[in-house]
Amino acid sequence: MVAALINGKEISLSIREELKLGVTELKNQGVIPGLAVVLVGNNSASRTYVNSKHKACNELGMYSEVIELAEAVSEDELLSVVRKLNNDDKIHGILVQLPLPAHISEKKVIETISPLKDVDGFHPINIGRMMTNQDSLLPCTPFGILKLIEATNIPISGKHVVVIGRSNIVGKPVGQLFLNENATVTYTHSRTTDLKRITKQADILIVAIGVAKLITSDYIKEGAIVIDVGMNRDENGKLCGDVDFENVKSVAGHITPVPGGVGPMTITMLLHNTLKAASQIENKSNLGVKL
Ligand code: NAD
């Protein structure tokens, strides 16, 4: 058996086409959805992510602003930029690109973003709403993973989902989203003993570790759906995931590639959240797209 590929690039393009219609409809109702991305310092990976987000917004017909601040900017200055954006009527979504320099508290910055404009879905109010299964702005990577599984048309209810990794931005929220979809969820992490015994029970295995090609076929139940969140460089400097794709594809039923799996979905769900935030803030519904 060779696993079917879950093509994040294609799935993401089809979602973006739908979102584009929603943006056009919102514009017809007099509102241009706007995203502000704040970039602090000179981290080259962060700059690449910010540029991709800016470009993706423009392609959809949204307004987008990139605010660049020096590495040495004070926490107070950054917080006042965020407060200004909270009160800016052109802006419906605010994203402060992480990581921030060590002298700035990420927690304070996230908590200063208006929950209504928190398109990353990291504000404790949005996390709390997600935990209690209320409508909210969902964290983009976990939300994108849910959309990837939905695209396979395989029902989630009753499935055993095993998550490897418990970060606040991927592992923890993705497990919660699948619990909300009536899956049985097991979390594992660096202190888990006998990891393989647990992962081999997974109908859906979500891997968010950050170690190149750590997960091999002996971790996988035959026919499982394997979602690889990892973004690493292999020994030749090539982009690769946390899953050893070539090794696992003969055991898994479905698998995401890296690149072209989870990555494109993250930006797509940011666009989704920006459109959703704009429609809620401006009190406009019936955009012809489910938000
Ligand atoms: P993190 O470093 O915050 O968390 C890693 C988690 O992996 C931790 O909870 C840790 O307990 C667990 N872990 C570490 N070693 C382990 C081991 N040997 N066995 C089991 N668990 C282990 O990382 P993160 O922010 O959650 O990101 C994880 C990966 O996903 C990274 O490669 C990151 O670049 C990538 N990522 C990709 C996207 C995307 O859009 N594609 C978004 C976010 C993160």
GROMACS .gro file of C-alpha atoms and ligand atoms in nm:
model
  335
    1MET     CA    1   0.000   0.000   0.000
    2VAL     CA    2   0.117   0.354  -0.072
    3ALA     CA    3  -0.045   0.633   0.125
    4ALA     CA    4  -0.269   0.884  -0.052
    5LEU     CA    5  -0.119   1.230  -0.047
    6ILE     CA    6  -0.309   1.504   0.136
    7ASN     CA    7  -0.221   1.795  -0.088
    8GLY     CA    8  -0.224   2.105   0.133
    9LYS     CA    9  -0.132   2.329  -0.157
   10GLU     CA   10  -0.439   2.229  -0.362
   11ILE     CA   11  -0.677   2.225  -0.065
   12SER     CA   12  -0.552   2.565   0.040
   13LEU     CA   13  -0.601   2.707  -0.311
   14SER     CA   14  -0.961   2.590  -0.322
   15ILE     CA   15  -1.032   2.745   0.021
   16ARG     CA   16  -0.869   3.071  -0.095
   17GLU     CA   17  -1.096   3.077  -0.403
   18GLU     CA   18  -1.398   3.057  -0.171
   19LEU     CA   19  -1.257   3.326   0.057
   20LYS     CA   20  -1.201   3.551  -0.243
   21LEU     CA   21  -1.574   3.541  -0.314
   22GLY     CA   22  -1.638   3.635   0.049
   23VAL     CA   23  -1.395   3.927   0.025
   24THR     CA   24  -1.567   4.050  -0.293
   25GLU     CA   25  -1.907   4.025  -0.126
   26LEU     CA   26  -1.783   4.215   0.180
   27LYS     CA   27  -1.640   4.483  -0.048
   28ASN     CA   28  -1.981   4.506  -0.219
   29GLN     CA   29  -2.118   4.577   0.128
   30GLY     CA   30  -1.868   4.862   0.166
   31VAL     CA   31  -1.594   4.698   0.376
   32ILE     CA   32  -1.238   4.609   0.278
   33PRO     CA   33  -1.101   4.352   0.523
   34GLY     CA   34  -0.763   4.466   0.657
   35LEU     CA   35  -0.474   4.284   0.821
   36ALA     CA   36  -0.180   4.441   1.005
   37VAL     CA   37   0.130   4.231   1.057
   38VAL     CA   38   0.391   4.356   1.301
   39LEU     CA   39   0.749   4.241   1.248
   40VAL     CA   40   1.007   4.308   1.517
   41GLY     CA   41   1.377   4.274   1.436
   42ASN     CA   42   1.563   4.100   1.156
   43ASN     CA   43   1.484   3.731   1.191
   44SER     CA   44   1.500   3.613   0.828
   45ALA     CA   45   1.247   3.327   0.873
   46SER     CA   46   1.001   3.572   1.034
   47ARG     CA   47   1.050   3.816   0.747
   48THR     CA   48   0.975   3.541   0.493
   49TYR     CA   49   0.654   3.444   0.679
   50VAL     CA   50   0.544   3.809   0.704
   51ASN     CA   51   0.605   3.870   0.332
   52SER     CA   52   0.404   3.558   0.240
   53LYS     CA   53   0.114   3.672   0.460
   54HIS     CA   54   0.120   4.022   0.308
   55LYS     CA   55   0.127   3.882  -0.048
   56ALA     CA   56  -0.154   3.631   0.023
   57CYS     CA   57  -0.376   3.912   0.160
   58ASN     CA   58  -0.321   4.125  -0.148
   59GLU     CA   59  -0.396   3.833  -0.380
   60LEU     CA   60  -0.733   3.795  -0.213
   61GLY     CA   61  -0.811   4.165  -0.246
   62MET     CA   62  -0.766   4.244   0.122
   63TYR     CA   63  -0.592   4.550   0.260
   64SER     CA   64  -0.264   4.465   0.429
   65GLU     CA   65  -0.007   4.663   0.625
   66VAL     CA   66   0.335   4.550   0.747
   67ILE     CA   67   0.473   4.745   1.041
   68GLU     CA   68   0.845   4.694   1.091
   69LEU     CA   69   1.002   4.774   1.426
   70ALA     CA   70   1.367   4.759   1.529
   71GLU     CA   71   1.499   4.469   1.735
   72ALA     CA   72   1.564   4.718   2.017
   73VAL     CA   73   1.205   4.852   2.031
   74SER     CA   74   1.082   4.868   2.390
   75GLU     CA   75   0.792   4.659   2.513
   76ASP     CA   76   0.594   4.978   2.584
   77GLU     CA   77   0.645   5.105   2.230
   78LEU     CA   78   0.529   4.774   2.083
   79LEU     CA   79   0.225   4.766   2.312
   80SER     CA   80   0.131   5.118   2.204
   81VAL     CA   81   0.156   5.015   1.835
   82VAL     CA   82  -0.082   4.725   1.912
   83ARG     CA   83  -0.327   4.954   2.096
   84LYS     CA   84  -0.324   5.194   1.802
   85LEU     CA   85  -0.410   4.905   1.566
   86ASN     CA   86  -0.689   4.796   1.803
   87ASN     CA   87  -0.845   5.138   1.739
   88ASP     CA   88  -0.772   5.157   1.366
   89ASP     CA   89  -1.095   5.114   1.165
   90LYS     CA   90  -0.911   4.995   0.851
   91ILE     CA   91  -0.763   4.701   1.045
   92HIS     CA   92  -0.971   4.394   1.133
   93GLY     CA   93  -0.688   4.152   1.204
   94ILE     CA   94  -0.364   4.204   1.399
   95LEU     CA   95  -0.078   3.959   1.397
   96VAL     CA   96   0.248   4.014   1.582
   97GLN     CA   97   0.500   3.775   1.429
   98LEU     CA   98   0.659   3.548   1.691
   99PRO     CA   99   0.916   3.491   1.828
  100LEU     CA  100   0.979   3.834   1.982
  101PRO     CA  101   1.315   3.951   2.122
  102ALA     CA  102   1.379   3.824   2.476
  103HIS     CA  103   1.321   4.166   2.642
  104ILE     CA  104   0.954   4.167   2.528
  105SER     CA  105   0.685   3.957   2.695
  106GLU     CA  106   0.494   3.764   2.427
  107LYS     CA  107   0.219   3.701   2.679
  108LYS     CA  108   0.168   4.076   2.738
  109VAL     CA  109   0.166   4.148   2.364
  110ILE     CA  110  -0.087   3.873   2.289
  111GLU     CA  111  -0.312   3.986   2.575
  112THR     CA  112  -0.303   4.346   2.446
  113ILE     CA  113  -0.440   4.252   2.102
  114SER     CA  114  -0.817   4.297   2.095
  115PRO     CA  115  -0.971   3.946   2.101
  116LEU     CA  116  -1.195   4.061   1.813
  117LYS     CA  117  -0.885   4.126   1.597
  118ASP     CA  118  -0.678   3.832   1.725
  119VAL     CA  119  -0.648   3.650   1.390
  120ASP     CA  120  -0.373   3.421   1.523
  121GLY     CA  121  -0.626   3.289   1.777
  122PHE     CA  122  -0.371   3.305   2.062
  123HIS     CA  123  -0.553   3.545   2.299
  124PRO     CA  124  -0.663   3.366   2.620
  125ILE     CA  125  -1.023   3.471   2.549
  126ASN     CA  126  -1.020   3.298   2.210
  127ILE     CA  127  -0.840   2.994   2.355
  128GLY     CA  128  -1.103   2.978   2.630
  129ARG     CA  129  -1.385   3.005   2.379
  130MET     CA  130  -1.231   2.723   2.176
  131MET     CA  131  -1.194   2.508   2.492
  132THR     CA  132  -1.563   2.555   2.568
  133ASN     CA  133  -1.658   2.485   2.205
  134GLN     CA  134  -1.790   2.836   2.137
  135ASP     CA  135  -1.749   3.020   1.809
  136SER     CA  136  -1.409   3.194   1.804
  137LEU     CA  137  -1.105   3.285   1.597
  138LEU     CA  138  -0.917   2.953   1.591
  139PRO     CA  139  -0.537   2.920   1.590
  140CYS     CA  140  -0.435   2.898   1.224
  141THR     CA  141  -0.216   2.587   1.210
  142PRO     CA  142  -0.451   2.362   1.413
  143PHE     CA  143  -0.750   2.498   1.217
  144GLY     CA  144  -0.568   2.421   0.890
  145ILE     CA  145  -0.500   2.064   1.007
  146LEU     CA  146  -0.870   2.014   1.076
  147LYS     CA  147  -0.948   2.136   0.722
  148LEU     CA  148  -0.692   1.892   0.576
  149ILE     CA  149  -0.865   1.598   0.746
  150GLU     CA  150  -1.207   1.726   0.641
  151ALA     CA  151  -1.082   1.729   0.281
  152THR     CA  152  -1.022   1.351   0.297
  153ASN     CA  153  -1.395   1.302   0.376
  154ILE     CA  154  -1.299   1.056   0.648
  155PRO     CA  155  -1.523   1.111   0.952
  156ILE     CA  156  -1.340   1.233   1.264
  157SER     CA  157  -1.605   1.138   1.522
  158GLY     CA  158  -1.498   0.836   1.728
  159LYS     CA  159  -1.145   0.826   1.583
  160HIS     CA  160  -0.841   0.799   1.807
  161VAL     CA  161  -0.626   1.107   1.747
  162VAL     CA  162  -0.275   1.102   1.892
  163VAL     CA  163  -0.089   1.434   1.906
  164ILE     CA  164   0.290   1.441   1.949
  165GLY     CA  165   0.390   1.779   2.094
  166ARG     CA  166   0.215   2.004   2.347
  167SER     CA  167   0.309   2.357   2.243
  168ASN     CA  168   0.057   2.636   2.295
  169ILE     CA  169   0.046   2.716   1.924
  170VAL     CA  170   0.011   2.367   1.773
  171GLY     CA  171  -0.004   2.060   1.999
  172LYS     CA  172  -0.244   2.171   2.272
  173PRO     CA  173  -0.499   2.352   2.054
  174VAL     CA  174  -0.503   2.089   1.778
  175GLY     CA  175  -0.598   1.820   2.031
  176GLN     CA  176  -0.878   2.041   2.162
  177LEU     CA  177  -1.015   2.103   1.813
  178PHE     CA  178  -1.035   1.729   1.747
  179LEU     CA  179  -1.198   1.672   2.086
  180ASN     CA  180  -1.461   1.927   1.981
  181GLU     CA  181  -1.515   1.707   1.672
  182ASN     CA  182  -1.584   1.406   1.900
  183ALA     CA  183  -1.250   1.231   1.852
  184THR     CA  184  -1.078   1.051   2.140
  185VAL     CA  185  -0.757   1.247   2.192
  186THR     CA  186  -0.426   1.140   2.346
  187TYR     CA  187  -0.145   1.394   2.398
  188THR     CA  188   0.216   1.282   2.397
  189HIS     CA  189   0.540   1.480   2.438
  190SER     CA  190   0.910   1.463   2.520
  191ARG     CA  191   0.848   1.299   2.860
  192THR     CA  192   0.606   1.035   2.726
  193THR     CA  193   0.728   0.682   2.792
  194ASP     CA  194   0.686   0.415   2.526
  195LEU     CA  195   0.577   0.665   2.261
  196LYS     CA  196   0.550   0.403   1.983
  197ARG     CA  197   0.301   0.192   2.180
  198ILE     CA  198   0.069   0.496   2.190
  199THR     CA  199   0.123   0.629   1.838
  200LYS     CA  200   0.058   0.283   1.693
  201GLN     CA  201  -0.299   0.311   1.824
  202ALA     CA  202  -0.362   0.634   1.633
  203ASP     CA  203  -0.618   0.649   1.353
  204ILE     CA  204  -0.497   1.006   1.304
  205LEU     CA  205  -0.143   1.095   1.410
  206ILE     CA  206  -0.050   1.464   1.433
  207VAL     CA  207   0.322   1.524   1.464
  208ALA     CA  208   0.445   1.865   1.589
  209ILE     CA  209   0.789   1.809   1.739
  210GLY     CA  210   1.054   2.003   1.545
  211VAL     CA  211   1.302   1.716   1.491
  212ALA     CA  212   1.377   1.618   1.132
  213LYS     CA  213   1.239   1.277   1.022
  214LEU     CA  214   1.205   1.144   1.378
  215ILE     CA  215   0.886   0.949   1.310
  216THR     CA  216   0.939   0.630   1.110
  217SER     CA  217   0.702   0.352   0.999
  218ASP     CA  218   0.737   0.163   1.330
  219TYR     CA  219   0.538   0.445   1.500
  220ILE     CA  220   0.244   0.412   1.261
  221LYS     CA  221  -0.068   0.196   1.258
  222GLU     CA  222  -0.139   0.055   0.913
  223GLY     CA  223  -0.375   0.284   0.722
  224ALA     CA  224  -0.347   0.578   0.965
  225ILE     CA  225  -0.375   0.942   0.859
  226VAL     CA  226  -0.040   1.111   0.931
  227ILE     CA  227  -0.021   1.489   0.955
  228ASP     CA  228   0.332   1.629   0.963
  229VAL     CA  229   0.352   1.981   1.109
  230GLY     CA  230   0.731   1.990   1.136
  231MET     CA  231   0.942   2.233   0.935
  232ASN     CA  232   1.307   2.141   0.958
  233ARG     CA  233   1.619   2.125   0.743
  234ASP     CA  234   1.764   1.783   0.666
  235GLU     CA  235   2.135   1.697   0.648
  236ASN     CA  236   2.150   1.853   0.298
  237GLY     CA  237   1.974   2.172   0.403
  238LYS     CA  238   1.648   2.065   0.233
  239LEU     CA  239   1.314   2.147   0.395
  240CYS     CA  240   1.166   1.838   0.563
  241GLY     CA  241   0.911   1.740   0.826
  242ASP     CA  242   0.920   1.552   1.156
  243VAL     CA  243   0.803   1.240   0.970
  244ASP     CA  244   1.032   1.030   0.754
  245PHE     CA  245   0.800   1.059   0.454
  246GLU     CA  246   0.963   0.796   0.229
  247ASN     CA  247   0.965   0.543   0.510
  248VAL     CA  248   0.613   0.609   0.642
  249LYS     CA  249   0.425   0.636   0.312
  250SER     CA  250   0.417   0.257   0.268
  251VAL     CA  251   0.233   0.208   0.601
  252ALA     CA  252   0.007   0.515   0.635
  253GLY     CA  253  -0.328   0.544   0.457
  254HIS     CA  254  -0.296   0.921   0.405
  255ILE     CA  255  -0.001   1.152   0.460
  256THR     CA  256   0.087   1.521   0.425
  257PRO     CA  257   0.411   1.614   0.247
  258VAL     CA  258   0.660   1.879   0.364
  259PRO     CA  259   0.660   2.124   0.195
  260GLY     CA  260   0.306   2.144   0.055
  261GLY     CA  261   0.108   1.999   0.348
  262VAL     CA  262   0.030   2.193   0.664
  263GLY     CA  263   0.237   2.502   0.573
  264PRO     CA  264   0.008   2.653   0.304
  265MET     CA  265  -0.296   2.590   0.526
  266THR     CA  266  -0.162   2.810   0.806
  267ILE     CA  267  -0.166   3.124   0.591
  268THR     CA  268  -0.499   3.026   0.437
  269MET     CA  269  -0.664   3.004   0.778
  270LEU     CA  270  -0.512   3.344   0.866
  271LEU     CA  271  -0.695   3.485   0.562
  272HIS     CA  272  -1.010   3.303   0.675
  273ASN     CA  273  -0.977   3.456   1.024
  274THR     CA  274  -0.920   3.806   0.884
  275LEU     CA  275  -1.236   3.781   0.673
  276LYS     CA  276  -1.427   3.642   0.971
  277ALA     CA  277  -1.301   3.918   1.204
  278ALA     CA  278  -1.397   4.184   0.947
  279SER     CA  279  -1.747   4.041   0.901
  280GLN     CA  280  -1.801   4.028   1.279
  281ILE     CA  281  -1.656   4.370   1.361
  282GLU     CA  282  -1.851   4.534   1.078
  283ASN     CA  283  -2.163   4.330   1.150
  284LYS     CA  284  -2.192   4.194   0.796
  285SER     CA  285  -2.313   3.842   0.730
  286ASN     CA  286  -2.424   3.640   0.427
  287LEU     CA  287  -2.089   3.657   0.252
  288GLY     CA  288  -2.162   3.326   0.079
  289VAL     CA  289  -1.880   3.152   0.265
  290LYS     CA  290  -1.892   2.961   0.594
  291LEU     CA  291  -1.677   3.147   0.850
  292NAD     P1  292   0.779   2.345   2.025
  292NAD     O1  293   0.927   2.334   2.026
  292NAD     O2  294   0.713   2.456   2.096
  292NAD     O3  295   0.716   2.208   2.080
  292NAD     C1  296   0.770   2.084   2.045
  292NAD     C2  297   0.698   1.976   2.122
  292NAD     O4  298   0.754   1.851   2.085
  292NAD     C3  299   0.713   1.987   2.273
  292NAD     O5  300   0.585   1.985   2.332
  292NAD     C4  301   0.795   1.865   2.314
  292NAD     O6  302   0.748   1.808   2.435
  292NAD     C5  303   0.773   1.770   2.199
  292NAD     N1  304   0.890   1.685   2.176
  292NAD     C6  305   1.019   1.724   2.160
  292NAD     N2  306   1.098   1.616   2.141
  292NAD     C7  307   1.018   1.508   2.145
  292NAD     C8  308   1.040   1.368   2.131
  292NAD     N3  309   1.162   1.319   2.110
  292NAD     N4  310   0.934   1.286   2.140
  292NAD     C9  311   0.810   1.334   2.162
  292NAD     N5  312   0.783   1.466   2.174
  292NAD    C10  313   0.885   1.551   2.166
  292NAD     O7  314   0.738   2.341   1.870
  292NAD     P2  315   0.607   2.390   1.790
  292NAD     O8  316   0.603   2.537   1.789
  292NAD     O9  317   0.487   2.314   1.837
  292NAD    O10  318   0.648   2.341   1.643
  292NAD    C11  319   0.671   2.204   1.613
  292NAD    C12  320   0.717   2.194   1.469
  292NAD    O11  321   0.614   2.241   1.384
  292NAD    C13  322   0.841   2.277   1.435
  292NAD    O12  323   0.916   2.208   1.337
  292NAD    C14  324   0.783   2.403   1.374
  292NAD    O13  325   0.871   2.467   1.284
  292NAD    C15  326   0.664   2.347   1.302
  292NAD     N6  327   0.553   2.442   1.280
  292NAD    C16  328   0.502   2.448   1.154
  292NAD    C17  329   0.395   2.532   1.127
  292NAD    C18  330   0.339   2.537   0.989
  292NAD    O14  331   0.264   2.626   0.956
  292NAD     N7  332   0.369   2.438   0.905
  292NAD    C19  333   0.341   2.612   1.229
  292NAD    C20  334   0.394   2.602   1.357
  292NAD    C21  335   0.500   2.515   1.382
   0.00000   0.00000   0.00000
